[in-house]
Coordinates of C-alpha atoms and ligand atoms in Angstrom, one line a residue:
M3 CA 83.4 83.4 70.0
S4 CA 85.0 80.1 71.0
S5 CA 88.3 81.9 71.9
A6 CA 86.3 84.4 74.0
R7 CA 84.7 81.6 75.9
F8 CA 88.1 80.0 76.5
V9 CA 89.4 83.2 77.9
L10 CA 86.4 83.5 80.2
L11 CA 86.8 79.9 81.4
S12 CA 90.5 80.3 82.2
L13 CA 89.8 83.6 84.0
C14 CA 87.2 81.8 86.1
S15 CA 89.5 78.9 87.0
A16 CA 92.3 81.4 87.8
L17 CA 89.9 83.2 90.2
L18 CA 88.8 79.9 91.8
L19 CA 92.4 78.9 92.2
Q20 CA 93.2 82.2 93.8
A21 CA 90.2 81.9 96.2
A22 CA 91.3 78.4 97.1
L23 CA 94.8 79.6 97.9
S24 CA 94.0 82.7 99.8
A25 CA 94.2 82.1 103.6
D26 CA 91.8 83.2 106.3
P27 CA 92.8 86.1 108.6
L28 CA 93.9 85.1 112.0
F29 CA 92.3 88.0 113.7
H30 CA 91.4 91.7 113.4
F31 CA 90.5 94.8 115.4
C32 CA 88.5 97.8 114.2
S33 CA 90.5 100.1 116.5
T34 CA 88.9 103.5 116.6
P35 CA 85.3 104.5 117.4
E36 CA 85.7 107.3 114.9
N37 CA 84.3 106.7 111.4
F38 CA 85.0 108.3 108.1
T39 CA 82.2 109.0 105.6
A40 CA 82.0 107.4 102.2
S41 CA 83.8 109.4 99.4
S42 CA 85.5 111.6 102.0
P43 CA 89.1 112.7 101.6
Y44 CA 90.0 110.3 104.4
E45 CA 88.6 107.4 102.4
S46 CA 90.4 108.5 99.3
N47 CA 93.7 108.8 101.3
L48 CA 93.2 105.4 102.8
N49 CA 92.7 103.9 99.3
K50 CA 95.9 105.6 98.1
L51 CA 97.8 104.4 101.1
T52 CA 96.5 100.8 100.6
S53 CA 97.7 100.9 97.0
F54 CA 101.0 102.3 98.1
L55 CA 101.6 99.6 100.7
Y56 CA 100.6 96.9 98.2
A57 CA 103.2 98.2 95.8
K58 CA 105.9 98.8 98.3
T59 CA 105.7 95.9 100.7
P60 CA 106.7 92.8 98.6
L61 CA 110.2 94.0 97.7
L62 CA 111.5 94.3 101.3
G63 CA 108.7 92.6 103.2
F64 CA 107.8 95.9 104.9
G65 CA 106.0 99.0 103.9
L66 CA 105.3 102.3 105.9
G67 CA 103.6 105.4 104.7
S68 CA 101.3 108.3 105.4
I69 CA 99.1 110.3 103.1
G70 CA 97.0 113.5 103.5
Q71 CA 97.0 116.4 105.9
Y72 CA 95.4 117.4 109.2
Q73 CA 92.2 115.5 110.0
D74 CA 92.4 113.6 106.7
Q75 CA 95.9 112.2 107.3
V76 CA 96.1 108.4 107.4
Y77 CA 99.1 106.4 108.6
G78 CA 99.7 102.8 107.7
L79 CA 102.1 99.9 107.6
S80 CA 102.3 96.4 106.4
L81 CA 104.7 93.6 107.3
C82 CA 105.2 90.2 105.8
R83 CA 106.6 87.3 107.7
G84 CA 110.3 87.6 107.4
D85 CA 110.7 84.4 105.2
A86 CA 107.7 85.1 102.9
S87 CA 108.5 85.2 99.2
P88 CA 107.7 88.5 97.4
S89 CA 104.8 86.8 95.6
D90 CA 103.3 85.3 98.8
C91 CA 103.9 88.7 100.5
K92 CA 102.1 90.5 97.7
A93 CA 99.1 88.1 97.7
C94 CA 98.8 88.4 101.5
V95 CA 99.0 92.2 101.5
A96 CA 96.3 92.3 98.7
D97 CA 94.0 90.1 100.8
A98 CA 94.7 92.0 104.0
G99 CA 94.1 95.4 102.4
A100 CA 90.7 94.3 101.0
E101 CA 89.5 92.1 103.9
I102 CA 90.1 94.7 106.6
R103 CA 87.8 97.1 104.7
R104 CA 85.1 94.5 104.6
R105 CA 85.4 93.9 108.3
C106 CA 85.9 97.5 109.4
P107 CA 84.2 99.4 106.6
R108 CA 84.2 102.9 108.1
N109 CA 86.7 102.8 110.9
K110 CA 89.5 105.3 110.8
G111 CA 91.8 102.7 112.2
A112 CA 92.0 99.0 111.9
I113 CA 94.5 96.1 112.0
I114 CA 94.4 92.6 110.5
W115 CA 96.8 89.6 110.8
Y116 CA 97.4 86.6 108.6
D117 CA 100.0 83.9 108.9
E118 CA 102.0 85.6 106.2
C119 CA 101.4 89.3 106.9
M120 CA 99.8 92.1 108.9
F121 CA 98.2 95.3 107.8
K122 CA 97.4 98.3 110.0
Y123 CA 96.2 101.9 109.6
L124 CA 95.2 104.7 111.9
N125 CA 94.4 108.4 111.8
T126 CA 97.2 109.2 114.2
D127 CA 100.9 108.8 113.9
F128 CA 101.7 105.4 115.5
F129 CA 105.1 104.9 114.0
S130 CA 108.1 103.9 116.2
Q131 CA 105.9 103.2 119.2
I132 CA 105.3 99.8 120.7
D133 CA 101.6 98.9 120.1
N134 CA 100.3 97.7 123.4
A135 CA 96.6 98.0 122.4
N136 CA 96.3 95.4 119.7
K137 CA 97.2 91.9 120.8
F138 CA 95.9 88.3 120.7
Y139 CA 97.0 84.8 121.7
M140 CA 96.7 81.6 119.8
W141 CA 97.6 78.1 121.2
N142 CA 97.6 74.5 120.3
L143 CA 94.9 72.7 122.4
N144 CA 97.3 69.8 123.0
N145 CA 99.1 69.7 126.3
V146 CA 102.7 68.5 126.6
S147 CA 103.5 65.8 129.1
H148 CA 106.2 67.6 131.0
P149 CA 105.1 71.2 131.0
E150 CA 107.8 72.7 133.2
A151 CA 110.7 71.3 131.2
F152 CA 108.9 72.2 127.9
N153 CA 108.0 75.7 129.0
S154 CA 111.6 76.4 129.8
K155 CA 112.7 75.0 126.4
V156 CA 110.2 77.4 124.8
R157 CA 111.4 80.4 126.8
G158 CA 115.0 79.5 126.1
L159 CA 114.5 79.2 122.3
L160 CA 112.5 82.4 122.0
T161 CA 114.8 84.4 124.2
G162 CA 117.7 83.3 122.1
L163 CA 115.8 84.3 118.9
V164 CA 115.2 87.8 120.4
E165 CA 118.9 88.3 120.9
E166 CA 119.4 87.6 117.2
A167 CA 116.4 89.4 115.8
Y168 CA 117.0 92.8 117.4
T169 CA 120.5 93.0 115.9
V170 CA 119.5 92.4 112.3
P171 CA 117.8 94.9 109.9
K172 CA 114.9 92.6 109.3
L173 CA 114.1 92.4 113.1
F174 CA 113.3 88.7 112.4
A175 CA 114.8 85.4 113.5
T176 CA 113.8 81.7 113.3
G177 CA 115.4 78.6 114.9
K178 CA 114.9 75.3 116.4
V179 CA 116.1 73.2 119.4
G180 CA 116.0 69.5 120.0
L181 CA 113.4 68.0 122.3
E182 CA 113.5 64.5 123.8
G183 CA 113.4 61.7 121.2
K184 CA 113.6 63.0 117.6
M185 CA 111.3 65.9 118.2
N186 CA 112.3 69.5 117.6
L187 CA 110.9 72.8 118.8
Y188 CA 110.6 75.5 116.1
G189 CA 110.4 79.2 116.8
L190 CA 109.9 82.6 115.1
V191 CA 110.1 86.1 116.4
Q192 CA 109.6 89.3 114.4
C193 CA 109.0 93.1 114.9
T194 CA 107.7 95.8 112.6
R195 CA 110.6 97.8 111.2
D196 CA 109.4 101.2 112.4
L197 CA 110.7 100.1 115.8
S198 CA 114.3 100.7 116.8
S199 CA 116.3 97.6 117.7
T200 CA 115.9 98.3 121.4
E201 CA 112.2 98.9 121.1
C202 CA 112.0 95.6 119.2
K203 CA 113.8 93.8 122.0
E204 CA 111.5 95.4 124.6
C205 CA 108.4 94.5 122.6
L206 CA 109.4 90.8 122.2
E207 CA 110.5 90.5 125.8
G208 CA 107.1 91.7 126.8
A209 CA 105.4 89.2 124.5
I210 CA 107.6 86.4 125.9
G211 CA 106.6 87.5 129.4
E212 CA 103.1 86.5 128.4
L213 CA 103.9 82.9 127.8
P214 CA 102.4 81.7 131.1
S215 CA 99.1 83.4 130.2
C216 CA 99.0 82.3 126.6
C217 CA 100.6 79.0 126.2
D218 CA 101.5 77.3 129.4
G219 CA 102.3 73.7 128.6
K220 CA 100.8 73.9 125.1
E221 CA 102.4 72.2 122.1
G222 CA 102.3 75.4 120.2
G223 CA 101.5 79.1 120.7
R224 CA 101.7 82.7 119.5
V225 CA 101.5 86.1 121.1
V226 CA 100.7 88.4 118.2
G227 CA 100.7 92.2 118.5
G228 CA 100.7 95.3 116.3
S229 CA 104.5 95.7 116.7
C230 CA 105.9 92.3 117.3
N231 CA 105.0 88.6 117.6
F232 CA 106.4 85.2 118.3
R233 CA 105.3 81.7 117.4
Y234 CA 106.5 78.3 118.5
E235 CA 105.4 74.8 117.4
I236 CA 106.7 71.2 117.6
Y237 CA 106.4 70.9 113.8
P238 CA 108.4 72.7 111.2
F239 CA 106.3 75.7 110.3
V240 CA 109.5 77.4 109.2
N241 CA 112.5 76.2 107.3
V242 CA 115.4 76.3 109.7
Ligands
LIG12 C1 80.8 104.4 113.8 O1 80.0 103.5 113.0 C2 79.5 102.4 113.8 C3 78.8 101.4 112.9 O2 77.9 102.1 112.0 C4 78.6 102.9 114.9 O3 78.1 101.9 115.7 C5 79.4 103.9 115.8 O4 78.6 104.5 116.7 C6 80.0 105.0 114.9 N1 80.9 105.8 115.7 C7 80.8 107.1 115.9 C8 81.8 107.8 116.8 O5 79.9 107.8 115.3
LIG13 C1 94.9 70.4 128.3 O1 94.8 70.8 129.7 C2 93.7 71.6 130.0 C3 93.9 72.1 131.4 O2 94.2 71.1 132.3 C4 92.4 70.8 129.8 O3 91.3 71.6 130.1 C5 92.4 70.4 128.3 O4 91.2 69.6 128.1 C6 93.6 69.6 127.9 N1 93.6 69.5 126.5 C7 93.6 68.3 125.9 C8 93.6 68.2 124.4 O5 93.7 67.2 126.5

């Protein structure tokens, strides 16, 4: 009896700890007007695909798969931030796969983003195509004092990172450049690995082209899409 209670208590504290550690999503879209019905083959395929991606993604930081046939076929991918550890990646994909179903319970397609991963599924084959439909911006509210010089530093850093990212299998690059004083500017760019290297470059160049709309003169910013994203900050959010 006392040992059973002990087990129960440690299980509770483990769950609390996990709840405390799990991050909030950045954003999501329920992307199709089409719904599936409960206990349909589509739902069963989506469940299988979610388990498959959960199992597959942590090892390489990327998972891609499709399950089912005809109108019941579901396509999905998950991507962890290129520097995420396998355990952080796994925890993030688990959160993402569960949370997206709470937010879009019947949608045949949906996408959700976290700091450490993204998770997407759809009832049509979206692989190897740049996703121009799902995109959002984030920015730091603080303005820099010399926006023109700063903007050009940001663009320079990110453009350099694109040149690196699209040539490596992970389609991921991070880096920093010095700012005035002892400050540094830190950057990250990444593509989903269903894209070819040239598609990755095209996707990231498109995102960087949106700098003026998203993050003009802002201390930090992100353009985050279904196929690629960048982030820059004046604090070290990545180890470089
Ligand atoms: C899907 O479900 C949502 C929420 O119940 C509903 O508003 C929407 O009209 C449905 N879409 C279709 C195409 O039936
Ligand atoms: C930054 O600049 C914008 C536009 O000029 C202004 O609306 C905003 O209040 C500024 N933010 C801060 C934190 O001062």
